[in-house]
CSV table of C-alpha atoms and ligand atoms in Angstrom, one decimal:
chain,number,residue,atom,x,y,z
A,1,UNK,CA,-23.0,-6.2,-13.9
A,2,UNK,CA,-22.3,-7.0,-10.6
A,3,UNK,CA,-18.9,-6.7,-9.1
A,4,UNK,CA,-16.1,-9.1,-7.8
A,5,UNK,CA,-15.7,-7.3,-4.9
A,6,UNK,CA,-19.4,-6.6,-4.1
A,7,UNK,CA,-19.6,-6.5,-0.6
A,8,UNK,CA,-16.8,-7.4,0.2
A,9,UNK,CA,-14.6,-6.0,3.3
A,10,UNK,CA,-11.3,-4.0,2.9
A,11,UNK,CA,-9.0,-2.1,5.3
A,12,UNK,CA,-6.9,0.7,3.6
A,13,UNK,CA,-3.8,2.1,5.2
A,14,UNK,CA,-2.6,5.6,3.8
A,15,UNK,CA,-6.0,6.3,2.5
A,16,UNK,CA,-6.5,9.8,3.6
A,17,UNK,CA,-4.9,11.5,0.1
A,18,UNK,CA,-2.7,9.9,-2.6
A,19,UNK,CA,-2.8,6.5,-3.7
A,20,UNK,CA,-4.2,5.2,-0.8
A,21,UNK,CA,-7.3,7.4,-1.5
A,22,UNK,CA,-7.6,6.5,-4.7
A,23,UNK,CA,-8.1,2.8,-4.1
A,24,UNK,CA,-10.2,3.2,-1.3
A,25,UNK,CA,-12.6,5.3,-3.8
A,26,UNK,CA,-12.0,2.7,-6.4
A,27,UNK,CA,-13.2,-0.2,-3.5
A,28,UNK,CA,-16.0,1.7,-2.6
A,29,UNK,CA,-17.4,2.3,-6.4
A,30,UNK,CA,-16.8,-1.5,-6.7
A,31,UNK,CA,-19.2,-2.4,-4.0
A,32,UNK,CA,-16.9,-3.1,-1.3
A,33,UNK,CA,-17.2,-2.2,2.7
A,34,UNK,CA,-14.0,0.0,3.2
A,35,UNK,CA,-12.4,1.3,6.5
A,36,UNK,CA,-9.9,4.2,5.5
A,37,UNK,CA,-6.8,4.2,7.8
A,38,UNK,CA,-4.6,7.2,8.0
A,39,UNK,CA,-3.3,8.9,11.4
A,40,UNK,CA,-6.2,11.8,10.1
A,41,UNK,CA,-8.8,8.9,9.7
A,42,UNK,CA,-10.1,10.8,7.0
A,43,UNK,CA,-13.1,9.0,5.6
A,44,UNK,CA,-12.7,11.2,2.3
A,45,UNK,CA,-17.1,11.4,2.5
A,46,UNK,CA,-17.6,8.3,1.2
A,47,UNK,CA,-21.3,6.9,2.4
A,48,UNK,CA,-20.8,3.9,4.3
A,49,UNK,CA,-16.9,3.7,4.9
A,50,UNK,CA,-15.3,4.0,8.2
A,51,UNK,CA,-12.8,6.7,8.7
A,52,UNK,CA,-10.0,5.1,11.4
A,53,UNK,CA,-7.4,7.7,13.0
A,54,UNK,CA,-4.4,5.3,13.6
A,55,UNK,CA,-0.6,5.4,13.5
A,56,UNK,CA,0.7,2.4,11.2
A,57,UNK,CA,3.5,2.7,13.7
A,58,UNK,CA,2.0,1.2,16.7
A,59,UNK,CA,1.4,-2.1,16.0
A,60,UNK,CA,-1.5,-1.8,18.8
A,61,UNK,CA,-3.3,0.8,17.0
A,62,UNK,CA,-3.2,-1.1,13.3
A,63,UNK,CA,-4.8,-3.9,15.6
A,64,UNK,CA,-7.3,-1.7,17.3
A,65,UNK,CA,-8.2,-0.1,13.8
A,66,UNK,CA,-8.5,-4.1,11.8
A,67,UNK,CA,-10.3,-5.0,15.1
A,68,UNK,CA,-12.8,-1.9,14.6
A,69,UNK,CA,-13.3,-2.8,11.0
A,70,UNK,CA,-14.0,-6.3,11.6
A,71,UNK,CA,-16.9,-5.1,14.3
A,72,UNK,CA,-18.3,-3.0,12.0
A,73,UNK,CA,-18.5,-5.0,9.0
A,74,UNK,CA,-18.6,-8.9,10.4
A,75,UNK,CA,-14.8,-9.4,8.9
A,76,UNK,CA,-11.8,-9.2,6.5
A,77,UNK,CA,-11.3,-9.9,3.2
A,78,UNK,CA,-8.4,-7.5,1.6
A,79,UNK,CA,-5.8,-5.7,3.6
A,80,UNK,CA,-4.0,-2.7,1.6
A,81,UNK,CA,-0.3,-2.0,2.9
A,82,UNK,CA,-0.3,1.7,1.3
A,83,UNK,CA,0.9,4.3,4.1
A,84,UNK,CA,4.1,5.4,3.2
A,85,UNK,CA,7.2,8.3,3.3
A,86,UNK,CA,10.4,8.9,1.9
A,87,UNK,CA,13.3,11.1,2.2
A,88,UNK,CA,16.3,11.4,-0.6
A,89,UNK,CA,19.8,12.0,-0.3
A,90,UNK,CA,23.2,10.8,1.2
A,91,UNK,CA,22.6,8.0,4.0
A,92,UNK,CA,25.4,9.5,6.0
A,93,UNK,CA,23.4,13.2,5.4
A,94,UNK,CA,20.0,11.9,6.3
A,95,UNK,CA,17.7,13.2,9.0
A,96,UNK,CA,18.0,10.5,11.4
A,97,UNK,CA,14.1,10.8,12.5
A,98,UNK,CA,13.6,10.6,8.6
A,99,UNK,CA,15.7,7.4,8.9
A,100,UNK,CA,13.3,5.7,11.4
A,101,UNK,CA,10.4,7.5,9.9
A,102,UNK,CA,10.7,5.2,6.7
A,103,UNK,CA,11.5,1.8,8.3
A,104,UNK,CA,8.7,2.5,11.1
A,105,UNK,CA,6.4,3.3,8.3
A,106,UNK,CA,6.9,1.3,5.4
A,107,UNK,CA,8.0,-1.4,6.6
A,108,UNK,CA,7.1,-2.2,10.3
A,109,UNK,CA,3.6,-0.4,9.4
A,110,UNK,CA,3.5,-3.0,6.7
A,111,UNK,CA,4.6,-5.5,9.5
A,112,UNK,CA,2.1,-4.1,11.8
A,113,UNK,CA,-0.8,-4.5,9.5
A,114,UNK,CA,-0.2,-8.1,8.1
A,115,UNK,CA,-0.2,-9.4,11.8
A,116,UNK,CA,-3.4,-7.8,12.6
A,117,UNK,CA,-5.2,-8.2,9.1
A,118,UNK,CA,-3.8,-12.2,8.5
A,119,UNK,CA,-5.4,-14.5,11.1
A,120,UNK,CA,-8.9,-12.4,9.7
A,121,UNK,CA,-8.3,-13.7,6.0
A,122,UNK,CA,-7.4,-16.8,6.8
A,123,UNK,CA,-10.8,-17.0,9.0
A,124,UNK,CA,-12.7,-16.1,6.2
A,125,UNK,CA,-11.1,-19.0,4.1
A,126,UNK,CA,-9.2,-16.7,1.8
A,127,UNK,CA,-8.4,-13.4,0.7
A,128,UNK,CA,-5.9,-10.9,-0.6
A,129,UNK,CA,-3.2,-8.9,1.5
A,130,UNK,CA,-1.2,-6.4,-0.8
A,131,UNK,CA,1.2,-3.8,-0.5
A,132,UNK,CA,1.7,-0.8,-2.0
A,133,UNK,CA,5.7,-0.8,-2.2
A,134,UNK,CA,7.7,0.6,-5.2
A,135,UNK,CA,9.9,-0.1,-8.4
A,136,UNK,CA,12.6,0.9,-5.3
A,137,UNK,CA,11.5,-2.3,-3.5
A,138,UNK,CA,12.9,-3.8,-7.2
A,139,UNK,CA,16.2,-1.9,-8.3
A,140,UNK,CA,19.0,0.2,-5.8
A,141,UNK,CA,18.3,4.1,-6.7
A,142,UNK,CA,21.0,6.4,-6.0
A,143,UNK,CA,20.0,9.0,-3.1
A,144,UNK,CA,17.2,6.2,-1.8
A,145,UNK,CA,19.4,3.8,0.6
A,146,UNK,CA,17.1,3.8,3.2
A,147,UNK,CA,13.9,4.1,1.1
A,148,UNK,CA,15.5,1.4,-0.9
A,149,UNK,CA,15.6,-0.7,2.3
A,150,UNK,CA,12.3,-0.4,3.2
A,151,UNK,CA,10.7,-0.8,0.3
A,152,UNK,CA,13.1,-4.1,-0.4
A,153,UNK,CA,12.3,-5.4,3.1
A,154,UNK,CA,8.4,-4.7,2.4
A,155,UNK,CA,8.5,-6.3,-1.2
A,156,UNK,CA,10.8,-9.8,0.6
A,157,UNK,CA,8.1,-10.0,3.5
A,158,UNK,CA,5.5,-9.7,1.3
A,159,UNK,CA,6.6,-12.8,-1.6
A,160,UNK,CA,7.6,-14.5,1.7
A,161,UNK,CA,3.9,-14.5,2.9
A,162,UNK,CA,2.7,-15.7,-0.3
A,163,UNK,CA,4.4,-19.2,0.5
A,164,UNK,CA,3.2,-19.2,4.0
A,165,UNK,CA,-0.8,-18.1,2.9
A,166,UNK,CA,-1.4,-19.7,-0.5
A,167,UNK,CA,-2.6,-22.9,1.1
A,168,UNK,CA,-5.1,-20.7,2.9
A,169,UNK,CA,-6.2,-18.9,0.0
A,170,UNK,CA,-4.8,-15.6,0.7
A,171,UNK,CA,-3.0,-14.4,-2.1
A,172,UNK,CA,-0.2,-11.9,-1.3
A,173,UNK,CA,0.6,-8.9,-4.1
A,174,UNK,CA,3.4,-6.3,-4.5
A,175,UNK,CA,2.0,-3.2,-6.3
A,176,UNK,CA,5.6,-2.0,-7.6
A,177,UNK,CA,4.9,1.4,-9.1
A,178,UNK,CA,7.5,4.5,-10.6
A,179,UNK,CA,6.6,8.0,-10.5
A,180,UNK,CA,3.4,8.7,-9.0
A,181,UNK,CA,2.3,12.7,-9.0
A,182,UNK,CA,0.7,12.7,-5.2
A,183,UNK,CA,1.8,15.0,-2.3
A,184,UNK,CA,5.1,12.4,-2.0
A,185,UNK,CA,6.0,12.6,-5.0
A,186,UNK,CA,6.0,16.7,-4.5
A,187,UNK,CA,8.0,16.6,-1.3
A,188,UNK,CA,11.8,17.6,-1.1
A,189,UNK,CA,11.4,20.6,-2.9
A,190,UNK,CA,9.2,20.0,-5.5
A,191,UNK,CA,5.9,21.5,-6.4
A,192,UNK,CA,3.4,20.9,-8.8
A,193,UNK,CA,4.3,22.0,-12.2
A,194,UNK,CA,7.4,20.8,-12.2
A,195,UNK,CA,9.6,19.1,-15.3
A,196,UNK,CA,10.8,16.5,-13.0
A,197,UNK,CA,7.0,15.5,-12.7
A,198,UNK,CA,5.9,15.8,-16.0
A,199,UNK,CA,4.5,12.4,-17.2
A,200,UNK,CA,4.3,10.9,-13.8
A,201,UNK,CA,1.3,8.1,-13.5
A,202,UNK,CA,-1.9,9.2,-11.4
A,203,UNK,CA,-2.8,7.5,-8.3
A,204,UNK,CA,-5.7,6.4,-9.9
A,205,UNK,CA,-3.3,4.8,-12.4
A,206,UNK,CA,-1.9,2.4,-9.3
A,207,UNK,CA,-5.7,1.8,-8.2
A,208,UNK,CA,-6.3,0.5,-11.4
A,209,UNK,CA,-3.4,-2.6,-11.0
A,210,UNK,CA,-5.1,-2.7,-7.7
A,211,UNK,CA,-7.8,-3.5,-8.9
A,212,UNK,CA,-6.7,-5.6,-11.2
A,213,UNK,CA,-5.1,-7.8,-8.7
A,214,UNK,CA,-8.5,-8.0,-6.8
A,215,UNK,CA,-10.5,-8.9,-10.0
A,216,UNK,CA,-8.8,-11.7,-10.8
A,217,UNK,CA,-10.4,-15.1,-10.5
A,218,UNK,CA,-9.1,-16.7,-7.3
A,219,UNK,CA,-7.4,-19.5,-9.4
A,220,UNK,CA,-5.2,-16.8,-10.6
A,221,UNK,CA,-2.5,-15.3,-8.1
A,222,UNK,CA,-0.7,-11.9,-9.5
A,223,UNK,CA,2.7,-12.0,-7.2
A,224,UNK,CA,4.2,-8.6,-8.1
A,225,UNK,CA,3.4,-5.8,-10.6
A,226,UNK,CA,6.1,-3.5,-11.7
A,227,UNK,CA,5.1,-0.1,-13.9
A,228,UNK,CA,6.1,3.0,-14.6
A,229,UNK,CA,5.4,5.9,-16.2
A,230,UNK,CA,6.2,5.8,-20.4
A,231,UNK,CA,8.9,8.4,-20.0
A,232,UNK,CA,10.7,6.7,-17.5
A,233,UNK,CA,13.6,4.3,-17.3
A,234,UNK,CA,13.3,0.6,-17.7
A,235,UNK,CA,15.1,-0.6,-15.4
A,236,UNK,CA,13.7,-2.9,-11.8
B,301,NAP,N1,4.2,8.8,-5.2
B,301,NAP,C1,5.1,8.0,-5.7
B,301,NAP,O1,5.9,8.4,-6.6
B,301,NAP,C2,5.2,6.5,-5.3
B,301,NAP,C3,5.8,5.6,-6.1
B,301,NAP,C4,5.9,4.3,-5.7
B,301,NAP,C5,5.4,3.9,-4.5
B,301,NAP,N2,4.8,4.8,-3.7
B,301,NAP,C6,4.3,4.3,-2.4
B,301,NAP,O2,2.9,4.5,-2.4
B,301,NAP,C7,2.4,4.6,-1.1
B,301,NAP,C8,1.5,5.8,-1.0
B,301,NAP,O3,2.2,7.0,-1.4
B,301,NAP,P1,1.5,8.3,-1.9
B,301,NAP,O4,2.3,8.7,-3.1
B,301,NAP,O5,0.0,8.1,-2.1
B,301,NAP,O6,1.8,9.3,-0.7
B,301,NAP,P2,0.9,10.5,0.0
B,301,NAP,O7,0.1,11.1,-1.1
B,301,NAP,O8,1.9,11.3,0.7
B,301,NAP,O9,0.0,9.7,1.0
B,301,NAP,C9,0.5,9.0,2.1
B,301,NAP,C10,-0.6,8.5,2.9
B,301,NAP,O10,0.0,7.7,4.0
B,301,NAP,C11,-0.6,8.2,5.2
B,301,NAP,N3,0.4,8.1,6.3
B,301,NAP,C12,1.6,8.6,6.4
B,301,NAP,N4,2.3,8.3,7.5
B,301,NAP,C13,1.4,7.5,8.2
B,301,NAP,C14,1.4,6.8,9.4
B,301,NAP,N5,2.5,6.9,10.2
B,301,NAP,N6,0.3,6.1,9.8
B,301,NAP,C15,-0.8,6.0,9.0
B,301,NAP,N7,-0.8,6.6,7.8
B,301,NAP,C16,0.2,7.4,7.4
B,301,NAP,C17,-1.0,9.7,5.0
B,301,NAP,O11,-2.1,10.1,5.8
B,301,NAP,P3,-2.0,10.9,7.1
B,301,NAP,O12,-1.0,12.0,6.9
B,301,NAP,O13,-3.4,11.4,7.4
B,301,NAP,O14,-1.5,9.9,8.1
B,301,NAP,C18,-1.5,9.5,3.5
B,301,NAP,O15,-2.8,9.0,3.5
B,301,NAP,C19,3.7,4.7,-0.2
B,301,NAP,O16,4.0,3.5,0.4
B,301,NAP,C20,4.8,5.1,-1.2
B,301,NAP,O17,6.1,4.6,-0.8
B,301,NAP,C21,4.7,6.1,-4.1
């Protein structure tokens, strides 16, 4: 059976390892043209894709990447807000390059990417912009203020787009996931193996609300999904 997104034209931030990499693979399996962004501009092997070394950071190297993916595939029909970082503990503790780190790459990176990717969906007549933000963009976790912020900030822009784009048919998702077990998840300290990661969702587990999001018909709009792992918490 043919897929939805056949053909179709996708630019992945993040998508060198983790999540990000996950979808892009799931994209690519579907059918679609992908362009992988990631500062590596890993193109993980897959036949076809474009690999695109940029820095989510400087807003004129998310343009030069959607501009290169355009060019290579004649346009733009799903832009993936994935690239990410986070750092835990007492604000007034916090690494203050850790600080900038977060709100320069989740959120202004998302910033960054919806300015370059938008006026290409809405040329096309339609199409979907999400972002990869967390249950933290949701509910206030202790040890997460500025992660919290970004990730609040990213999930406000992005239902705030949604009003502006619907009449264009571009439909405008937050992908709000818990626990994922990817190289974030084992930062501070952590390594695989770990109790505090023990039941943690799979990246591919986020690709598959991605895709999701992406298969439904275009009368249908999915604004925000929120999931976590079965051992954890219920609240956000
Ligand atoms: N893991 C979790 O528990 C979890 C839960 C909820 C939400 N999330 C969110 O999911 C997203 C992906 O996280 P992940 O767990 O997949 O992390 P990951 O495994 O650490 O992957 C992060 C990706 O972002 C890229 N990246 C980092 N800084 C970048 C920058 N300045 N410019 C461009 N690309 C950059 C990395 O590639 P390069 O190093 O090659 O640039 C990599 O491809 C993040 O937004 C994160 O906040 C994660």
């Amino acid at each position: 059976m043919s897929s939805v997104l056949q053909d179709r034209i996708a630019f992945v931030t993040g998508a060198s390892r983790g999540i990000g990499a996950a979808v892009a693979r799931r994209l690519h399996a579907a059918g679609a043209k992908v362009a992988l962004a990631s500062r590596s501009g890993d193109d993980l092997g897959l036949e076809g894709a474009l690999g695109v070394a940029c820095d989510v950071t400087d807003r004129g190297a998310v343009a030069s990447a959607v501009d290169a993916t355009v060019s290579q595939f004649g346009g733009l029909d799903i832009a993936v807000c994935n690239a990410g970082v986070g750092a835990y503990g007492d604000f007034v503790s916090l690494d203050w390059d850790k600080v900038e780190a977060m709100v320069d790459v989740n959120l202004m990176g998302t910033l960054h990417t919806a300015r370059a990717a938008i006026p290409h969906l809405v040329a096309r007549g339609g199409g979907d912009l999400l972002a990869v933000a967390s249950v933290a963009g949701l509910r206030a976790f202790p040890g997460e203020s500025v992660y919290n912020a970004s990730k609040f900030g990213q999930v406000g822009f992005i239902r705030s787009l949604d009003h502006e784009l619907r009449d264009h048919g571009v439909r405008c998702t937050n992908i709000c996931p818990g626990g994922v077990a990817t190289e974030f998840a084992f930062g501070d300290g952590r390594e695989p193996g770990m109790p505090e990661l023990d039941g943690m969702m799979s990246a591919e587990d986020v690709a598959d609300v991605v895709m999701f999001a992406l298969e439904r018909p275009r009368s249908v709009r999915l604004l925000t999904a929120s999931f976590r792992p079965a051992g954890e918490g219920s609240w956000g």
